[in-house]
Coordinates of C-alpha atoms in Angstrom, one line a residue:
M1 CA 0.0 0.0 0.0
T2 CA 1.4 3.3 -1.1
V3 CA 1.0 6.3 1.2
L4 CA 1.1 9.7 -0.4
S5 CA 2.6 12.6 1.5
E6 CA 0.6 15.7 2.0
D7 CA 2.4 17.5 -0.8
S8 CA 1.9 14.7 -3.2
A9 CA -1.8 14.5 -2.3
N10 CA -2.2 18.2 -2.9
A11 CA -0.4 18.0 -6.3
T12 CA -2.6 15.1 -7.4
A13 CA -5.8 17.0 -6.4
S14 CA -4.6 20.0 -8.3
R15 CA -4.0 18.0 -11.4
L16 CA -7.4 16.3 -11.1
N17 CA -9.1 19.7 -10.6
S18 CA -7.3 21.1 -13.7
A19 CA -8.3 18.1 -15.8
V20 CA -11.9 18.4 -14.6
Y21 CA -11.9 22.1 -15.4
R22 CA -10.5 21.5 -18.9
L23 CA -13.2 18.8 -19.5
L24 CA -16.0 21.1 -18.4
V25 CA -14.7 23.9 -20.6
L26 CA -14.6 21.4 -23.6
L27 CA -18.1 20.3 -22.9
F28 CA -19.3 23.9 -22.7
V29 CA -17.7 24.7 -26.0
L30 CA -19.1 21.7 -27.7
T31 CA -22.6 22.4 -26.3
Y32 CA -22.4 26.0 -27.5
L33 CA -21.2 25.0 -31.0
D34 CA -24.0 22.4 -31.2
C35 CA -26.7 25.0 -30.3
F36 CA -25.2 27.5 -32.6
L37 CA -25.1 25.2 -35.6
R38 CA -28.6 24.0 -34.9
D39 CA -29.8 27.5 -34.8
R40 CA -28.1 28.5 -38.0
S41 CA -29.4 25.4 -39.7
S42 CA -33.0 26.2 -38.7
Q43 CA -32.6 29.8 -39.9
Y44 CA -31.2 28.5 -43.2
E45 CA -34.1 26.1 -43.7
A46 CA -36.6 28.9 -42.8
V47 CA -35.1 31.2 -45.4
Q48 CA -35.0 28.7 -48.1
P49 CA -38.7 28.9 -49.1
E50 CA -38.3 32.6 -49.4
G51 CA -35.3 32.2 -51.7
G52 CA -37.3 31.1 -54.6
T53 CA -40.0 33.8 -54.0
S54 CA -37.3 36.4 -53.7
A55 CA -35.8 35.3 -57.0
E56 CA -39.3 35.5 -58.6
R57 CA -39.9 38.9 -57.1
L58 CA -36.6 40.2 -58.4
H59 CA -37.6 38.9 -61.8
L60 CA -40.9 40.7 -61.7
A61 CA -39.5 43.8 -60.0
P62 CA -38.8 45.9 -63.1
G63 CA -42.6 46.2 -63.6
L64 CA -45.8 44.7 -64.9
T65 CA -47.6 46.1 -68.0
V66 CA -51.3 45.7 -67.8
G67 CA -53.5 46.3 -70.8
A68 CA -57.2 47.0 -70.2
Q69 CA -60.3 47.8 -72.1
A70 CA -60.9 51.5 -71.8
S71 CA -64.5 50.9 -70.8
I72 CA -63.4 49.3 -67.5
A73 CA -60.1 51.1 -66.9
D74 CA -61.6 54.1 -65.0
E75 CA -64.3 52.2 -63.0
L76 CA -63.3 48.6 -62.3
L77 CA -59.5 48.5 -62.7
P78 CA -58.4 50.9 -60.0
A79 CA -59.6 48.5 -57.3
V80 CA -57.7 45.7 -58.9
L81 CA -54.6 47.8 -59.1
D82 CA -54.9 48.8 -55.5
D83 CA -55.1 45.2 -54.5
L84 CA -52.1 44.5 -56.6
R85 CA -50.1 47.3 -55.0
R86 CA -51.0 46.0 -51.5
A87 CA -49.9 42.5 -52.5
R88 CA -46.6 43.8 -54.0
P89 CA -45.7 47.3 -53.0
D90 CA -42.3 46.9 -54.7
L91 CA -43.9 46.3 -58.1
S92 CA -44.2 49.0 -60.7
V93 CA -47.4 48.7 -62.6
Q94 CA -47.9 50.4 -66.0
L95 CA -51.5 50.7 -67.3
R96 CA -52.2 50.7 -71.1
P97 CA -55.9 51.2 -71.7
D98 CA -57.3 50.8 -75.2
P99 CA -60.9 50.7 -76.5
D100 CA -60.0 48.0 -79.0
R101 CA -60.1 44.5 -77.5
S102 CA -58.4 43.0 -80.5
W103 CA -55.4 45.3 -80.0
L104 CA -55.1 44.1 -76.4
L105 CA -55.2 40.4 -77.5
A106 CA -52.6 41.1 -80.2
A107 CA -50.4 42.9 -77.7
L108 CA -50.7 39.9 -75.4
D109 CA -49.8 37.5 -78.3
Q110 CA -46.7 39.6 -79.1
A111 CA -45.7 39.9 -75.4
E112 CA -46.0 43.7 -75.5
I113 CA -48.1 43.5 -72.3
D114 CA -47.9 41.0 -69.4
V115 CA -51.6 40.9 -68.5
A116 CA -54.8 41.8 -70.3
V117 CA -58.0 42.8 -68.3
L118 CA -61.2 42.1 -70.2
L119 CA -64.9 41.6 -69.7
D120 CA -65.8 38.1 -70.6
A121 CA -68.2 35.2 -69.7
G122 CA -68.3 31.5 -69.7
E123 CA -65.6 28.9 -69.0
H124 CA -63.2 29.8 -71.8
V125 CA -61.6 33.1 -72.8
G126 CA -63.8 34.5 -75.6
D127 CA -67.0 32.8 -74.7
L128 CA -68.6 36.2 -74.6
G129 CA -68.3 36.3 -78.3
F130 CA -64.8 37.5 -79.3
A131 CA -62.0 35.5 -80.9
H132 CA -59.8 33.4 -78.6
P133 CA -56.2 34.6 -78.5
I134 CA -53.7 32.6 -80.8
T135 CA -51.2 32.0 -78.0
P136 CA -52.0 29.5 -75.3
I137 CA -53.2 31.5 -72.3
E138 CA -54.3 31.2 -68.7
Y139 CA -57.0 33.3 -67.0
L140 CA -58.3 34.3 -63.6
D141 CA -61.8 35.8 -62.9
V142 CA -61.3 38.5 -60.3
R143 CA -64.9 39.5 -59.7
E144 CA -68.4 39.5 -61.1
V145 CA -69.7 42.6 -63.0
P146 CA -73.5 42.9 -62.4
M147 CA -75.5 43.8 -65.5
T148 CA -78.9 45.6 -65.6
V149 CA -81.5 46.4 -68.2
V150 CA -82.2 50.2 -68.2
V151 CA -85.2 52.0 -69.6
P152 CA -86.6 55.5 -69.6
P153 CA -88.7 56.6 -66.6
G154 CA -92.3 55.7 -67.1
H155 CA -91.6 52.7 -69.3
P156 CA -94.5 50.2 -69.3
L157 CA -92.3 47.3 -68.2
L158 CA -91.4 49.1 -64.9
R159 CA -92.7 48.0 -61.5
R160 CA -93.4 44.4 -62.4
P161 CA -91.3 41.3 -63.0
V162 CA -90.0 41.0 -66.5
T163 CA -88.8 38.0 -68.5
M164 CA -86.2 37.7 -71.3
Q165 CA -89.0 37.0 -73.7
G166 CA -90.8 40.1 -72.6
I167 CA -87.7 42.2 -73.3
R168 CA -87.3 40.6 -76.8
Q169 CA -90.9 41.3 -77.7
T170 CA -90.8 44.9 -76.5
G171 CA -88.0 45.6 -78.9
G172 CA -86.1 48.9 -79.1
L173 CA -82.8 47.3 -77.8
I174 CA -79.8 49.5 -78.4
G175 CA -76.1 49.3 -77.9
R176 CA -72.7 50.8 -78.8
E177 CA -71.6 48.6 -81.7
S178 CA -71.1 44.9 -82.4
R179 CA -67.6 44.6 -81.0
C180 CA -68.7 46.0 -77.6
S181 CA -68.7 43.7 -74.6
F182 CA -72.2 45.0 -73.6
W183 CA -73.5 44.3 -77.1
M184 CA -72.1 40.8 -77.0
A185 CA -73.6 40.2 -73.5
T186 CA -77.0 41.2 -74.9
E187 CA -76.7 38.7 -77.7
R188 CA -75.4 36.0 -75.4
W189 CA -78.3 36.5 -73.1
L190 CA -81.2 37.1 -75.5
G191 CA -79.9 35.2 -78.5
P192 CA -77.7 35.9 -81.5
D193 CA -80.7 36.9 -83.6
T194 CA -81.7 39.7 -81.2
D195 CA -82.5 42.9 -83.0
L196 CA -80.0 45.6 -81.8
T197 CA -79.4 49.1 -83.0
A198 CA -75.9 50.6 -82.8
V199 CA -76.0 54.2 -81.6
G200 CA -72.3 55.0 -80.9
G201 CA -70.6 55.4 -77.6
L202 CA -71.7 54.7 -74.0
A203 CA -72.8 58.3 -73.5
Q204 CA -75.1 58.1 -76.6
V205 CA -76.6 54.8 -75.3
R206 CA -77.5 56.4 -72.0
E207 CA -78.9 59.5 -73.7
W208 CA -81.1 57.4 -76.0
V209 CA -82.4 55.5 -73.1
A210 CA -83.1 58.6 -71.0
T211 CA -85.0 60.3 -73.9
G212 CA -87.2 57.2 -74.5
R213 CA -85.6 56.0 -77.8
G214 CA -84.5 52.6 -76.6
I215 CA -83.6 50.2 -73.8
A216 CA -80.2 48.6 -73.1
L217 CA -78.3 46.0 -71.2
L218 CA -75.4 47.7 -69.4
P219 CA -73.1 47.1 -66.5
E220 CA -74.4 48.6 -63.3
F221 CA -71.2 50.6 -62.8
T222 CA -71.9 52.6 -66.0
V223 CA -75.3 53.8 -64.9
H224 CA -75.0 54.5 -61.2
A225 CA -75.2 58.2 -61.6
D226 CA -78.2 58.1 -64.0
L227 CA -80.1 55.7 -61.8
G228 CA -79.4 57.9 -58.7
S229 CA -80.7 61.0 -60.5
R230 CA -83.7 59.0 -61.8
R231 CA -82.7 60.0 -65.3
I232 CA -83.2 56.4 -66.3
A233 CA -84.7 53.4 -64.5
Q234 CA -83.9 49.7 -64.3
L235 CA -86.2 46.7 -65.0
D236 CA -86.9 44.0 -62.5
V237 CA -85.2 41.2 -64.5
P238 CA -82.2 39.1 -63.5
A239 CA -79.5 39.5 -66.1
P240 CA -76.4 37.2 -66.0
P241 CA -73.2 39.0 -64.9
L242 CA -70.0 39.4 -66.8
Q243 CA -66.6 38.5 -65.4
L244 CA -63.7 40.8 -64.9
R245 CA -61.1 38.5 -66.3
L246 CA -57.3 38.7 -66.2
I247 CA -55.5 36.7 -68.9
W248 CA -51.8 36.1 -69.5
R249 CA -49.6 33.9 -71.7
E250 CA -48.8 30.3 -70.5
D251 CA -45.3 30.8 -71.8
H252 CA -44.7 34.1 -70.0
K253 CA -41.1 34.4 -69.0
N254 CA -42.1 34.2 -65.3
A255 CA -45.4 32.4 -65.5
N256 CA -45.2 30.8 -62.0
G257 CA -44.4 34.1 -60.3
L258 CA -47.1 35.9 -62.4
R259 CA -49.7 33.3 -61.6
Q260 CA -49.0 33.5 -57.8
L261 CA -49.1 37.2 -58.0
L262 CA -52.4 37.4 -59.8
Y263 CA -54.0 34.7 -57.7
A264 CA -53.0 36.6 -54.6
L265 CA -55.6 39.2 -55.8
T266 CA -58.4 36.8 -54.9
Q267 CA -57.2 36.8 -51.3
A268 CA -56.8 40.6 -51.1

């Protein structure tokens, strides 16, 4: 049996304490590194989903060119653009209104605009009555556009339920011209053989109705002021709504990002 002197025992205890201390320091460092690496890893994984979105946002950042029918650019489109700016405040949006739908569709075919905003109906682009674009496209219906039949005050069809057949038999239907969405909506509702008279622009249609020279199917947003002032009246007949439709090319340079951006409007 070996007996240690007091000095030897103290030296051994000192070395043991030093070894324990170094071990504790090593464990502390390893524990810290493990926590640090785990934290960095979780941060990296959390950022990864945003990486793709950020790349898409950078791709869309230069701007979005939106073509729209002039008849809806002033009334319906501002709300859509407001939703778009809230969804993507970093995005610059350029609006190109034009009264000619065929020009908008041609501009979309030639990639001069990113999105076209049109009035349409049905399950396919062009079901309202205009030619389908040549390029394969996608579409999104943002909201319904209510339609109403307007007549002059004192018209015999007022203050009682009216049928489609009753409107057809009454006659005197007027519209802007055959390429107009409202004209197409009338023919789609009442039949392609419906007798319609072209009278010019929207202001002329409202004037003709107000002065008793015809009746017309128009979007409610175009006649709010006239109805409010009782310059014209609306019939008690349910008319099918149109759709405010966004369309874009399937082969758009950033179709996925554009699709996500536009579909976000439905959640705005």
